[in-house]
Amino acid sequence: MEETKQKIKEILINDLKVQGVTVDGISDTDPLFGEGLELDSLDAVELVVLIQKHFGVQIADMDEGRKAFESIECLARYILDNK
């Protein structure tokens, strides 16, 4: 689980170019959207593609995505449950 969370944080910084934070500065429970990391809908689309590319896990619909994208913790759990 920890390795997956670390990889997600690296993807956010290196691939999505989230600025102003470091891997160690991202909390596992911070919201990915809104007040948290301030990702937007375009970032969500990119993140879906990146999750499939890096983990081989597809987020099939927005209901699943909404739950998975609540936080790093939720996304890591979704990836591990659907691998």
PDB file of C-alpha atoms in Angstrom:
ATOM      1  CA  MET A   1       0.000   0.000   0.000  1.00  0.00           C
ATOM      2  CA  GLU A   2       2.777   2.460   0.936  1.00  0.00           C
ATOM      3  CA  GLU A   3       4.606   1.809  -2.336  1.00  0.00           C
ATOM      4  CA  THR A   4       1.430   2.491  -4.320  1.00  0.00           C
ATOM      5  CA  LYS A   5       0.763   5.742  -2.442  1.00  0.00           C
ATOM      6  CA  GLN A   6       4.352   6.859  -3.045  1.00  0.00           C
ATOM      7  CA  LYS A   7       4.062   6.098  -6.775  1.00  0.00           C
ATOM      8  CA  ILE A   8       0.794   8.055  -7.028  1.00  0.00           C
ATOM      9  CA  LYS A   9       2.446  11.067  -5.404  1.00  0.00           C
ATOM     10  CA  GLU A  10       5.354  10.834  -7.850  1.00  0.00           C
ATOM     11  CA  ILE A  11       2.894  10.695 -10.762  1.00  0.00           C
ATOM     12  CA  LEU A  12       1.112  13.804  -9.482  1.00  0.00           C
ATOM     13  CA  ILE A  13       4.348  15.774  -9.298  1.00  0.00           C
ATOM     14  CA  ASN A  14       6.253  14.389 -12.276  1.00  0.00           C
ATOM     15  CA  ASP A  15       3.473  13.734 -14.786  1.00  0.00           C
ATOM     16  CA  LEU A  16       0.660  16.090 -13.777  1.00  0.00           C
ATOM     17  CA  LYS A  17       3.152  18.798 -12.786  1.00  0.00           C
ATOM     18  CA  VAL A  18       1.453  19.637  -9.486  1.00  0.00           C
ATOM     19  CA  GLN A  19       3.468  22.567  -8.188  1.00  0.00           C
ATOM     20  CA  GLY A  20       4.255  23.906  -4.763  1.00  0.00           C
ATOM     21  CA  VAL A  21       4.430  20.522  -3.024  1.00  0.00           C
ATOM     22  CA  THR A  22       6.877  17.668  -2.656  1.00  0.00           C
ATOM     23  CA  VAL A  23       6.187  13.955  -2.480  1.00  0.00           C
ATOM     24  CA  ASP A  24       6.744  14.099   1.284  1.00  0.00           C
ATOM     25  CA  GLY A  25       4.490  17.159   1.545  1.00  0.00           C
ATOM     26  CA  ILE A  26       1.409  15.395   0.166  1.00  0.00           C
ATOM     27  CA  SER A  27      -0.712  13.829   2.876  1.00  0.00           C
ATOM     28  CA  ASP A  28      -2.369  10.501   2.179  1.00  0.00           C
ATOM     29  CA  THR A  29      -5.697  12.001   3.217  1.00  0.00           C
ATOM     30  CA  ASP A  30      -5.537  15.374   1.422  1.00  0.00           C
ATOM     31  CA  PRO A  31      -8.352  15.820  -1.109  1.00  0.00           C
ATOM     32  CA  LEU A  32      -7.041  15.627  -4.671  1.00  0.00           C
ATOM     33  CA  PHE A  33      -9.563  18.181  -5.918  1.00  0.00           C
ATOM     34  CA  GLY A  34     -10.857  21.446  -4.503  1.00  0.00           C
ATOM     35  CA  GLU A  35      -9.075  22.651  -1.396  1.00  0.00           C
ATOM     36  CA  GLY A  36      -6.531  19.825  -1.436  1.00  0.00           C
ATOM     37  CA  LEU A  37      -4.115  19.606  -4.355  1.00  0.00           C
ATOM     38  CA  GLU A  38      -6.463  21.727  -6.469  1.00  0.00           C
ATOM     39  CA  LEU A  39      -6.631  19.331  -9.402  1.00  0.00           C
ATOM     40  CA  ASP A  40      -9.283  20.128 -12.017  1.00  0.00           C
ATOM     41  CA  SER A  41     -11.393  18.117 -14.448  1.00  0.00           C
ATOM     42  CA  LEU A  42      -8.641  18.025 -17.090  1.00  0.00           C
ATOM     43  CA  ASP A  43      -6.256  16.688 -14.467  1.00  0.00           C
ATOM     44  CA  ALA A  44      -8.828  13.990 -13.652  1.00  0.00           C
ATOM     45  CA  VAL A  45      -8.845  12.818 -17.266  1.00  0.00           C
ATOM     46  CA  GLU A  46      -5.053  12.768 -17.350  1.00  0.00           C
ATOM     47  CA  LEU A  47      -4.911  10.958 -14.031  1.00  0.00           C
ATOM     48  CA  VAL A  48      -7.241   8.230 -15.323  1.00  0.00           C
ATOM     49  CA  VAL A  49      -4.868   7.674 -18.259  1.00  0.00           C
ATOM     50  CA  LEU A  50      -1.775   7.743 -16.028  1.00  0.00           C
ATOM     51  CA  ILE A  51      -3.268   5.252 -13.552  1.00  0.00           C
ATOM     52  CA  GLN A  52      -3.968   2.863 -16.411  1.00  0.00           C
ATOM     53  CA  LYS A  53      -0.471   3.375 -17.839  1.00  0.00           C
ATOM     54  CA  HIS A  54       1.424   2.928 -14.564  1.00  0.00           C
ATOM     55  CA  PHE A  55      -0.758   0.373 -12.757  1.00  0.00           C
ATOM     56  CA  GLY A  56      -2.791  -1.316 -15.507  1.00  0.00           C
ATOM     57  CA  VAL A  57      -6.009  -0.345 -13.705  1.00  0.00           C
ATOM     58  CA  GLN A  58      -8.884   1.257 -15.561  1.00  0.00           C
ATOM     59  CA  ILE A  59     -11.317   3.604 -13.867  1.00  0.00           C
ATOM     60  CA  ALA A  60     -14.398   2.785 -15.875  1.00  0.00           C
ATOM     61  CA  ASP A  61     -16.875   5.482 -14.895  1.00  0.00           C
ATOM     62  CA  MET A  62     -17.215   8.753 -13.046  1.00  0.00           C
ATOM     63  CA  ASP A  63     -18.891   7.208  -9.984  1.00  0.00           C
ATOM     64  CA  GLU A  64     -15.865   4.976  -9.449  1.00  0.00           C
ATOM     65  CA  GLY A  65     -13.524   7.859 -10.217  1.00  0.00           C
ATOM     66  CA  ARG A  66     -15.254  10.200  -7.797  1.00  0.00           C
ATOM     67  CA  LYS A  67     -14.738   7.749  -4.929  1.00  0.00           C
ATOM     68  CA  ALA A  68     -11.194   6.793  -5.980  1.00  0.00           C
ATOM     69  CA  PHE A  69     -10.081  10.391  -6.390  1.00  0.00           C
ATOM     70  CA  GLU A  70     -11.118  11.498  -2.894  1.00  0.00           C
ATOM     71  CA  SER A  71      -7.520  11.169  -1.637  1.00  0.00           C
ATOM     72  CA  ILE A  72      -4.222   9.387  -2.204  1.00  0.00           C
ATOM     73  CA  GLU A  73      -5.356   6.772   0.321  1.00  0.00           C
ATOM     74  CA  CYS A  74      -8.618   6.114  -1.564  1.00  0.00           C
ATOM     75  CA  LEU A  75      -6.856   5.965  -4.934  1.00  0.00           C
ATOM     76  CA  ALA A  76      -4.202   3.541  -3.677  1.00  0.00           C
ATOM     77  CA  ARG A  77      -6.904   1.298  -2.199  1.00  0.00           C
ATOM     78  CA  TYR A  78      -8.859   1.411  -5.489  1.00  0.00           C
ATOM     79  CA  ILE A  79      -5.742   0.457  -7.468  1.00  0.00           C
ATOM     80  CA  LEU A  80      -4.868  -2.443  -5.174  1.00  0.00           C
ATOM     81  CA  ASP A  81      -8.478  -3.707  -5.123  1.00  0.00           C
ATOM     82  CA  ASN A  82      -8.738  -3.618  -8.921  1.00  0.00           C
ATOM     83  CA  LYS A  83      -5.323  -4.878 -10.000  1.00  0.00           C
TER      84      LYS A  83
END
